[in-house]
PDB file of C-alpha atoms and ligand atoms in Angstrom:
ATOM      1  CA  MET A  66      20.405   5.934   5.013  1.00 95.00           C
ATOM      2  CA  ARG A  67      17.481   6.135   2.632  1.00 97.00           C
ATOM      3  CA  LEU A  68      13.948   4.881   3.239  1.00 98.00           C
ATOM      4  CA  PHE A  69      10.975   4.341   0.972  1.00 98.00           C
ATOM      5  CA  ASP A  70       7.413   4.601   2.325  1.00 98.00           C
ATOM      6  CA  THR A  71       5.302   2.635  -0.167  1.00 98.00           C
ATOM      7  CA  HIS A  72       1.876   3.774   1.093  1.00 98.00           C
ATOM      8  CA  VAL A  73       0.768   7.252   2.187  1.00 98.00           C
ATOM      9  CA  HIS A  74      -2.464   9.255   1.968  1.00 98.00           C
ATOM     10  CA  LEU A  75      -0.869  12.696   2.044  1.00 98.00           C
ATOM     11  CA  ASP A  76      -3.722  14.340   0.113  1.00 97.00           C
ATOM     12  CA  GLN A  77      -6.098  13.793   3.027  1.00 97.00           C
ATOM     13  CA  GLU A  78      -7.394  16.656   5.132  1.00 97.00           C
ATOM     14  CA  GLU A  79      -5.414  15.445   8.167  1.00 97.00           C
ATOM     15  CA  PHE A  80      -2.410  17.058   6.420  1.00 98.00           C
ATOM     16  CA  ASP A  81      -4.056  20.275   5.223  1.00 97.00           C
ATOM     17  CA  GLU A  82      -2.465  22.368   7.983  1.00 97.00           C
ATOM     18  CA  ASP A  83       1.121  21.180   7.644  1.00 98.00           C
ATOM     19  CA  ARG A  84       1.585  19.070   4.498  1.00 97.00           C
ATOM     20  CA  GLN A  85       4.850  20.760   3.445  1.00 97.00           C
ATOM     21  CA  ALA A  86       6.308  20.378   6.942  1.00 98.00           C
ATOM     22  CA  VAL A  87       5.371  16.686   6.981  1.00 98.00           C
ATOM     23  CA  ILE A  88       7.112  16.143   3.632  1.00 98.00           C
ATOM     24  CA  ALA A  89      10.179  18.038   4.897  1.00 98.00           C
ATOM     25  CA  ALA A  90      10.240  15.999   8.139  1.00 98.00           C
ATOM     26  CA  ALA A  91      10.217  12.796   6.077  1.00 98.00           C
ATOM     27  CA  ALA A  92      13.174  14.015   4.002  1.00 98.00           C
ATOM     28  CA  GLU A  93      14.967  14.894   7.235  1.00 98.00           C
ATOM     29  CA  VAL A  94      14.968  11.268   8.463  1.00 98.00           C
ATOM     30  CA  GLY A  95      15.975   9.963   5.026  1.00 98.00           C
ATOM     31  CA  VAL A  96      12.669   9.147   3.302  1.00 98.00           C
ATOM     32  CA  ALA A  97      13.820   9.353  -0.310  1.00 97.00           C
ATOM     33  CA  GLY A  98      10.585   8.122  -1.847  1.00 98.00           C
ATOM     34  CA  MET A  99       6.925   7.577  -1.084  1.00 98.00           C
ATOM     35  CA  VAL A 100       3.832   6.557  -2.980  1.00 98.00           C
ATOM     36  CA  ALA A 101       0.714   8.701  -2.568  1.00 98.00           C
ATOM     37  CA  VAL A 102      -2.090   6.169  -2.913  1.00 98.00           C
ATOM     38  CA  GLY A 103      -5.505   7.140  -4.265  1.00 98.00           C
ATOM     39  CA  ILE A 104      -8.834   6.078  -2.755  1.00 98.00           C
ATOM     40  CA  THR A 105     -11.129   7.906  -5.206  1.00 98.00           C
ATOM     41  CA  ALA A 106     -10.666   9.479  -8.644  1.00 98.00           C
ATOM     42  CA  GLU A 107     -10.383  12.838  -6.892  1.00 98.00           C
ATOM     43  CA  SER A 108      -7.726  11.710  -4.400  1.00 98.00           C
ATOM     44  CA  SER A 109      -5.839   9.942  -7.209  1.00 98.00           C
ATOM     45  CA  THR A 110      -5.768  13.254  -9.094  1.00 98.00           C
ATOM     46  CA  ALA A 111      -4.504  14.982  -5.932  1.00 98.00           C
ATOM     47  CA  GLY A 112      -1.761  12.342  -5.620  1.00 98.00           C
ATOM     48  CA  ILE A 113      -0.600  13.022  -9.168  1.00 98.00           C
ATOM     49  CA  GLN A 114      -0.481  16.724  -8.355  1.00 98.00           C
ATOM     50  CA  LEU A 115       1.671  16.035  -5.258  1.00 98.00           C
ATOM     51  CA  ALA A 116       3.953  13.857  -7.393  1.00 98.00           C
ATOM     52  CA  LYS A 117       4.407  16.740  -9.835  1.00 98.00           C
ATOM     53  CA  GLU A 118       5.338  19.100  -7.009  1.00 97.00           C
ATOM     54  CA  HIS A 119       7.762  16.805  -5.122  1.00 97.00           C
ATOM     55  CA  ALA A 120      10.515  14.634  -6.597  1.00 96.00           C
ATOM     56  CA  SER A 121      10.210  12.199  -3.661  1.00 97.00           C
ATOM     57  CA  ILE A 122       6.474  11.537  -4.212  1.00 98.00           C
ATOM     58  CA  HIS A 123       5.013   9.102  -6.756  1.00 98.00           C
ATOM     59  CA  ALA A 124       1.344   8.403  -7.386  1.00 98.00           C
ATOM     60  CA  ALA A 125      -0.853   5.298  -7.353  1.00 98.00           C
ATOM     61  CA  VAL A 126      -4.288   5.764  -8.914  1.00 98.00           C
ATOM     62  CA  GLY A 127      -7.403   3.789  -8.119  1.00 98.00           C
ATOM     63  CA  ILE A 128     -10.675   3.437  -6.260  1.00 98.00           C
ATOM     64  CA  HIS A 129     -10.644   1.900  -2.765  1.00 97.00           C
ATOM     65  CA  PRO A 130     -13.269  -0.803  -2.110  1.00 96.00           C
ATOM     66  CA  ASN A 131     -14.810   1.342   0.644  1.00 95.00           C
ATOM     67  CA  TYR A 132     -15.432   4.129  -1.907  1.00 96.00           C
ATOM     68  CA  ALA A 133     -16.457   2.013  -4.894  1.00 96.00           C
ATOM     69  CA  ALA A 134     -20.199   2.418  -4.282  1.00 95.00           C
ATOM     70  CA  GLN A 135     -19.878   6.188  -4.754  1.00 95.00           C
ATOM     71  CA  ALA A 136     -17.803   5.926  -7.922  1.00 96.00           C
ATOM     72  CA  ASP A 137     -19.407   6.397 -11.319  1.00 95.00           C
ATOM     73  CA  GLN A 138     -18.273   5.449 -14.812  1.00 95.00           C
ATOM     74  CA  GLY A 139     -16.576   8.836 -15.237  1.00 97.00           C
ATOM     75  CA  ASP A 140     -14.477   8.198 -12.129  1.00 98.00           C
ATOM     76  CA  TRP A 141     -13.310   4.858 -13.475  1.00 98.00           C
ATOM     77  CA  GLU A 142     -12.498   6.364 -16.878  1.00 98.00           C
ATOM     78  CA  CYS A 143     -10.479   9.026 -15.078  1.00 98.00           C
ATOM     79  CA  VAL A 144      -8.442   6.287 -13.320  1.00 98.00           C
ATOM     80  CA  VAL A 145      -7.875   4.461 -16.623  1.00 98.00           C
ATOM     81  CA  GLN A 146      -6.687   7.694 -18.242  1.00 98.00           C
ATOM     82  CA  MET A 147      -4.322   8.530 -15.382  1.00 98.00           C
ATOM     83  CA  ALA A 148      -2.938   4.977 -15.518  1.00 98.00           C
ATOM     84  CA  ALA A 149      -2.165   5.448 -19.213  1.00 97.00           C
ATOM     85  CA  SER A 150      -0.746   8.963 -18.803  1.00 96.00           C
ATOM     86  CA  GLY A 151       2.689   7.964 -17.506  1.00 95.00           C
ATOM     87  CA  ASP A 152       2.071  10.048 -14.357  1.00 97.00           C
ATOM     88  CA  ALA A 153       1.180   7.042 -12.165  1.00 98.00           C
ATOM     89  CA  VAL A 154       3.618   4.376 -10.926  1.00 98.00           C
ATOM     90  CA  ALA A 155       0.955   1.991  -9.604  1.00 98.00           C
ATOM     91  CA  LEU A 156      -2.763   1.194  -9.413  1.00 98.00           C
ATOM     92  CA  GLY A 157      -4.792   1.329  -6.225  1.00 97.00           C
ATOM     93  CA  GLU A 158      -5.602   1.070  -3.695  1.00 97.00           C
ATOM     94  CA  THR A 159      -8.003  -1.679  -4.522  1.00 98.00           C
ATOM     95  CA  GLY A 160      -9.053  -4.954  -2.948  1.00 97.00           C
ATOM     96  CA  LEU A 161     -11.838  -6.166  -0.695  1.00 97.00           C
ATOM     97  CA  ASP A 162     -13.092  -5.128   2.740  1.00 95.00           C
ATOM     98  CA  ARG A 163     -15.650  -7.004   4.835  1.00 92.00           C
ATOM     99  CA  TYR A 164     -14.689  -5.163   8.032  1.00 90.00           C
ATOM    100  CA  TRP A 165     -16.183  -1.765   7.229  1.00 88.00           C
ATOM    101  CA  ASP A 166     -18.618  -3.134   4.684  1.00 81.00           C
ATOM    102  CA  TYR A 167     -19.325   0.310   3.191  1.00 87.00           C
ATOM    103  CA  THR A 168     -19.815  -1.035  -0.327  1.00 94.00           C
ATOM    104  CA  PRO A 169     -22.031  -3.941  -1.492  1.00 94.00           C
ATOM    105  CA  PHE A 170     -19.653  -6.873  -1.941  1.00 96.00           C
ATOM    106  CA  ASP A 171     -20.403  -7.509  -5.617  1.00 96.00           C
ATOM    107  CA  ILE A 172     -19.421  -3.907  -6.388  1.00 97.00           C
ATOM    108  CA  GLN A 173     -16.157  -4.370  -4.453  1.00 97.00           C
ATOM    109  CA  GLN A 174     -15.424  -7.506  -6.487  1.00 97.00           C
ATOM    110  CA  ASP A 175     -16.256  -5.735  -9.745  1.00 97.00           C
ATOM    111  CA  TYR A 176     -13.841  -2.870  -8.985  1.00 98.00           C
ATOM    112  CA  PHE A 177     -11.095  -5.211  -7.786  1.00 98.00           C
ATOM    113  CA  ASP A 178     -11.452  -7.204 -11.004  1.00 98.00           C
ATOM    114  CA  ARG A 179     -11.220  -3.984 -13.062  1.00 98.00           C
ATOM    115  CA  HIS A 180      -7.988  -3.002 -11.305  1.00 98.00           C
ATOM    116  CA  LEU A 181      -6.516  -6.487 -11.826  1.00 98.00           C
ATOM    117  CA  ARG A 182      -7.302  -6.342 -15.542  1.00 98.00           C
ATOM    118  CA  LEU A 183      -5.907  -2.805 -15.787  1.00 98.00           C
ATOM    119  CA  MET A 184      -2.722  -4.032 -14.040  1.00 98.00           C
ATOM    120  CA  GLN A 185      -2.313  -6.647 -16.757  1.00 98.00           C
ATOM    121  CA  ALA A 186      -3.149  -4.205 -19.556  1.00 98.00           C
ATOM    122  CA  THR A 187      -0.725  -1.504 -18.347  1.00 97.00           C
ATOM    123  CA  GLY A 188       2.012  -3.511 -16.597  1.00 97.00           C
ATOM    124  CA  LEU A 189       1.685  -1.218 -13.556  1.00 98.00           C
ATOM    125  CA  PRO A 190       1.927  -2.847 -10.114  1.00 98.00           C
ATOM    126  CA  ILE A 191      -1.253  -3.012  -8.040  1.00 98.00           C
ATOM    127  CA  VAL A 192      -1.707  -1.991  -4.377  1.00 98.00           C
ATOM    128  CA  ILE A 193      -3.984  -4.510  -2.658  1.00 98.00           C
ATOM    129  CA  HIS A 194      -6.050  -3.892   0.480  1.00 97.00           C
ATOM    130  CA  SER A 195      -7.594  -6.912   2.229  1.00 95.00           C
ATOM    131  CA  ARG A 196      -9.557  -6.638   5.444  1.00 92.00           C
ATOM    132  CA  ASP A 197     -11.202  -9.836   6.737  1.00 91.00           C
ATOM    133  CA  CYS A 198     -11.347 -10.995   3.138  1.00 94.00           C
ATOM    134  CA  ASP A 199      -8.591 -13.504   2.368  1.00 95.00           C
ATOM    135  CA  ALA A 200     -11.068 -16.257   1.455  1.00 96.00           C
ATOM    136  CA  ASP A 201     -12.616 -13.978  -1.186  1.00 97.00           C
ATOM    137  CA  LEU A 202      -9.437 -12.259  -2.318  1.00 97.00           C
ATOM    138  CA  MET A 203      -7.109 -15.183  -2.978  1.00 98.00           C
ATOM    139  CA  PRO A 204      -9.378 -16.883  -5.569  1.00 98.00           C
ATOM    140  CA  MET A 205      -9.543 -13.601  -7.513  1.00 98.00           C
ATOM    141  CA  LEU A 206      -5.732 -13.353  -7.430  1.00 98.00           C
ATOM    142  CA  ARG A 207      -5.402 -16.973  -8.607  1.00 98.00           C
ATOM    143  CA  GLU A 208      -7.848 -16.344 -11.422  1.00 98.00           C
ATOM    144  CA  ALA A 209      -5.927 -13.227 -12.504  1.00 98.00           C
ATOM    145  CA  ARG A 210      -2.652 -15.173 -12.368  1.00 98.00           C
ATOM    146  CA  GLU A 211      -4.104 -17.701 -14.814  1.00 98.00           C
ATOM    147  CA  ARG A 212      -4.577 -14.855 -17.302  1.00 97.00           C
ATOM    148  CA  GLY A 213      -1.040 -13.490 -16.943  1.00 97.00           C
ATOM    149  CA  PRO A 214       1.649 -12.251 -14.565  1.00 97.00           C
ATOM    150  CA  LEU A 215       0.779 -10.387 -11.368  1.00 98.00           C
ATOM    151  CA  GLN A 216       2.876  -7.550  -9.986  1.00 98.00           C
ATOM    152  CA  GLY A 217       2.108  -5.535  -6.907  1.00 98.00           C
ATOM    153  CA  ILE A 218       1.850  -5.318  -3.159  1.00 98.00           C
ATOM    154  CA  MET A 219      -0.160  -6.950  -0.405  1.00 98.00           C
ATOM    155  CA  HIS A 220      -0.306  -3.686   1.535  1.00 98.00           C
ATOM    156  CA  SER A 221      -0.220  -3.324   5.324  1.00 98.00           C
ATOM    157  CA  PHE A 222      -0.002  -7.090   5.535  1.00 98.00           C
ATOM    158  CA  ALA A 223      -1.777  -8.476   8.605  1.00 96.00           C
ATOM    159  CA  SER A 224      -2.609 -12.027   7.623  1.00 97.00           C
ATOM    160  CA  THR A 225      -1.045 -15.475   8.039  1.00 97.00           C
ATOM    161  CA  GLN A 226       2.163 -17.153   6.918  1.00 98.00           C
ATOM    162  CA  GLU A 227       0.151 -19.270   4.502  1.00 98.00           C
ATOM    163  CA  ILE A 228      -1.425 -16.230   2.803  1.00 98.00           C
ATOM    164  CA  ALA A 229       1.967 -14.488   2.616  1.00 98.00           C
ATOM    165  CA  GLU A 230       3.487 -17.546   0.952  1.00 98.00           C
ATOM    166  CA  GLU A 231       0.700 -17.783  -1.575  1.00 98.00           C
ATOM    167  CA  GLY A 232       0.962 -14.049  -2.338  1.00 98.00           C
ATOM    168  CA  LEU A 233       4.702 -14.462  -2.922  1.00 98.00           C
ATOM    169  CA  SER A 234       4.155 -17.485  -5.147  1.00 98.00           C
ATOM    170  CA  LEU A 235       1.682 -15.470  -7.231  1.00 98.00           C
ATOM    171  CA  GLY A 236       4.418 -12.850  -7.772  1.00 98.00           C
ATOM    172  CA  LEU A 237       3.462 -10.217  -5.196  1.00 98.00           C
ATOM    173  CA  HIS A 238       5.539  -8.221  -2.725  1.00 98.00           C
ATOM    174  CA  ILE A 239       4.548  -7.975   0.942  1.00 98.00           C
ATOM    175  CA  SER A 240       4.499  -4.588   2.688  1.00 98.00           C
ATOM    176  CA  PHE A 241       4.459  -4.108   6.460  1.00 98.00           C
ATOM    177  CA  SER A 242       3.055  -1.102   8.313  1.00 98.00           C
ATOM    178  CA  GLY A 243       3.303   0.091  11.919  1.00 97.00           C
ATOM    179  CA  MET A 244       1.239  -2.925  12.963  1.00 97.00           C
ATOM    180  CA  VAL A 245       4.461  -4.981  13.133  1.00 97.00           C
ATOM    181  CA  THR A 246       5.603  -2.780  16.027  1.00 97.00           C
ATOM    182  CA  TYR A 247       2.543  -3.490  18.195  1.00 97.00           C
ATOM    183  CA  LYS A 248       3.258  -5.535  21.267  1.00 95.00           C
ATOM    184  CA  LYS A 249       0.756  -8.319  20.684  1.00 96.00           C
ATOM    185  CA  ASN A 250       1.726  -8.962  17.049  1.00 97.00           C
ATOM    186  CA  ASP A 251       4.398 -11.653  17.504  1.00 98.00           C
ATOM    187  CA  ASP A 252       2.801 -13.804  14.800  1.00 98.00           C
ATOM    188  CA  LEU A 253       2.967 -10.962  12.291  1.00 98.00           C
ATOM    189  CA  ARG A 254       6.626 -10.348  13.162  1.00 98.00           C
ATOM    190  CA  ALA A 255       7.319 -14.048  12.528  1.00 98.00           C
ATOM    191  CA  VAL A 256       5.728 -13.709   9.072  1.00 98.00           C
ATOM    192  CA  ALA A 257       7.805 -10.569   8.427  1.00 98.00           C
ATOM    193  CA  ALA A 258      10.980 -12.426   9.376  1.00 98.00           C
ATOM    194  CA  SER A 259      10.262 -15.048   6.706  1.00 98.00           C
ATOM    195  CA  ILE A 260       9.760 -12.816   3.646  1.00 98.00           C
ATOM    196  CA  PRO A 261      12.620 -13.036   1.102  1.00 98.00           C
ATOM    197  CA  ASP A 262      14.908  -9.980   1.074  1.00 98.00           C
ATOM    198  CA  ASP A 263      13.864  -8.928  -2.418  1.00 98.00           C
ATOM    199  CA  LYS A 264      10.097  -9.103  -1.725  1.00 98.00           C
ATOM    200  CA  ILE A 265       9.682  -7.089   1.469  1.00 98.00           C
ATOM    201  CA  LEU A 266       8.545  -3.452   1.592  1.00 98.00           C
ATOM    202  CA  ILE A 267       7.718  -0.949   4.323  1.00 98.00           C
ATOM    203  CA  GLU A 268       4.986   1.659   4.629  1.00 98.00           C
ATOM    204  CA  THR A 269       3.207   3.952   7.056  1.00 98.00           C
ATOM    205  CA  ASP A 270      -0.341   4.120   5.593  1.00 98.00           C
ATOM    206  CA  SER A 271      -0.281   7.703   6.931  1.00 98.00           C
ATOM    207  CA  PRO A 272      -2.360   9.166   8.550  1.00 98.00           C
ATOM    208  CA  TYR A 273      -3.360   5.736   9.948  1.00 96.00           C
ATOM    209  CA  LEU A 274      -1.605   2.929  11.859  1.00 93.00           C
ATOM    210  CA  SER A 275       1.122   4.892  13.657  1.00 93.00           C
ATOM    211  CA  PRO A 276       3.944   2.631  14.800  1.00 95.00           C
ATOM    212  CA  GLU A 277       5.139   2.481  18.378  1.00 95.00           C
ATOM    213  CA  PRO A 278       6.059   4.801  20.094  1.00 94.00           C
ATOM    214  CA  HIS A 279       3.532   7.038  18.327  1.00 94.00           C
ATOM    215  CA  ARG A 280       0.595   4.622  18.338  1.00 94.00           C
ATOM    216  CA  GLY A 281      -2.764   6.404  18.514  1.00 91.00           C
ATOM    217  CA  LYS A 282      -1.486   9.677  17.041  1.00 95.00           C
ATOM    218  CA  ARG A 283      -1.693  10.871  13.451  1.00 96.00           C
ATOM    219  CA  ASN A 284       0.853   8.936  11.428  1.00 98.00           C
ATOM    220  CA  GLU A 285       3.290  10.542   8.980  1.00 98.00           C
ATOM    221  CA  PRO A 286       5.924   9.222   6.563  1.00 98.00           C
ATOM    222  CA  ALA A 287       8.887  10.069   8.859  1.00 98.00           C
ATOM    223  CA  ASN A 288       7.571   7.357  11.203  1.00 98.00           C
ATOM    224  CA  VAL A 289       8.436   4.657   8.658  1.00 98.00           C
ATOM    225  CA  LEU A 290      11.819   4.690  10.396  1.00 98.00           C
ATOM    226  CA  HIS A 291      10.285   3.078  13.524  1.00 98.00           C
ATOM    227  CA  THR A 292       8.736   0.284  11.475  1.00 98.00           C
ATOM    228  CA  ALA A 293      12.009  -0.243   9.608  1.00 98.00           C
ATOM    229  CA  ALA A 294      13.969  -0.428  12.872  1.00 98.00           C
ATOM    230  CA  ARG A 295      11.655  -3.081  14.340  1.00 98.00           C
ATOM    231  CA  LEU A 296      11.727  -5.134  11.127  1.00 98.00           C
ATOM    232  CA  ALA A 297      15.506  -4.936  10.817  1.00 98.00           C
ATOM    233  CA  GLU A 298      15.771  -6.246  14.380  1.00 98.00           C
ATOM    234  CA  VAL A 299      13.292  -9.073  13.710  1.00 97.00           C
ATOM    235  CA  ARG A 300      15.177 -10.056  10.550  1.00 98.00           C
ATOM    236  CA  GLY A 301      18.609  -9.817  12.179  1.00 98.00           C
ATOM    237  CA  MET A 302      19.856  -7.136   9.783  1.00 97.00           C
ATOM    238  CA  SER A 303      21.430  -3.747  10.327  1.00 98.00           C
ATOM    239  CA  LEU A 304      19.010  -0.847   9.904  1.00 98.00           C
ATOM    240  CA  ASP A 305      21.161   0.512   7.066  1.00 98.00           C
ATOM    241  CA  ASP A 306      21.127  -2.744   5.133  1.00 98.00           C
ATOM    242  CA  PHE A 307      17.395  -3.252   5.652  1.00 98.00           C
ATOM    243  CA  THR A 308      16.375   0.265   4.608  1.00 98.00           C
ATOM    244  CA  GLU A 309      18.644   0.120   1.553  1.00 98.00           C
ATOM    245  CA  GLN A 310      17.201  -3.264   0.577  1.00 98.00           C
ATOM    246  CA  THR A 311      13.563  -2.151   0.934  1.00 98.00           C
ATOM    247  CA  THR A 312      14.290   1.103  -0.897  1.00 98.00           C
ATOM    248  CA  ARG A 313      15.840  -0.821  -3.791  1.00 98.00           C
ATOM    249  CA  ASN A 314      12.875  -3.189  -3.833  1.00 98.00           C
ATOM    250  CA  ALA A 315      10.470  -0.251  -4.151  1.00 98.00           C
ATOM    251  CA  ILE A 316      12.545   1.435  -6.851  1.00 98.00           C
ATOM    252  CA  ALA A 317      12.564  -1.797  -8.863  1.00 98.00           C
ATOM    253  CA  LEU A 318       8.861  -2.549  -8.388  1.00 98.00           C
ATOM    254  CA  PHE A 319       7.704   0.968  -9.285  1.00 98.00           C
ATOM    255  CA  ASP A 320      10.281   1.168 -12.086  1.00 97.00           C
ATOM    256  CA  LEU A 321      11.822   4.412 -10.827  1.00 97.00           C
ATOM    257  CA  ALA A 322      15.211   5.903 -11.579  1.00 85.00           C
ATOM    258  CA  GLY A 323      17.783   5.631  -8.779  1.00 70.00           C
TER     259      GLY A 323
HETATM  260 ZN1   ZN B 534      -4.269   2.978   2.352  1.00 51.86          ZN
END
């Protein structure tokens, strides 16, 4: 069995004590690939470094909406350069966030728009974060789609069937995190059951959003197995078939060998 965790923050300090052991534990359960997702220019650079050190790790570069207020022009230029370097497989994470509200909203929209345009200029897929923001996010996606094709991921999807369907129709993949294992999330599991086989992805968002039975603890990529098992059950597939399908989907989207 091989698994692909499409969203990890392995550069973060939560992993400073045992990063190598965490990567080894992921390999042990069959995690063949993961994407280290940047939240600042600095963390994007760290992700590229991890990708150089580990064959299983690939890097996404970008500036998270919650960190956009602190970013300067040099940070953005650094992201653009990394995107052009061939060292990154995706852009992000980017998007909009009204929940934490760390960054003035017009700055969030400006940075999301920059990432969308860079996606279309480079052909790299985009990793999209949306927290309490669908009404603001979807019009920006529609506008971008009018300019050209979209490719990327609605990451840690937690919204409605309607939003999932529109995301799919715009050309995006839908990725599910440990949230689909939480007891109260029957509606989210119903959405997950409806996603076409070739458009569904899995992720941990480590160190956040640990799936059951590890909820509340630090998350790590090995735990993607729990999310995969719950999703396979919900979709009426064997775990082997589901993990192989989602791994192939990730390999195709990120344009990797294998
Ligand atoms: Zn993230």
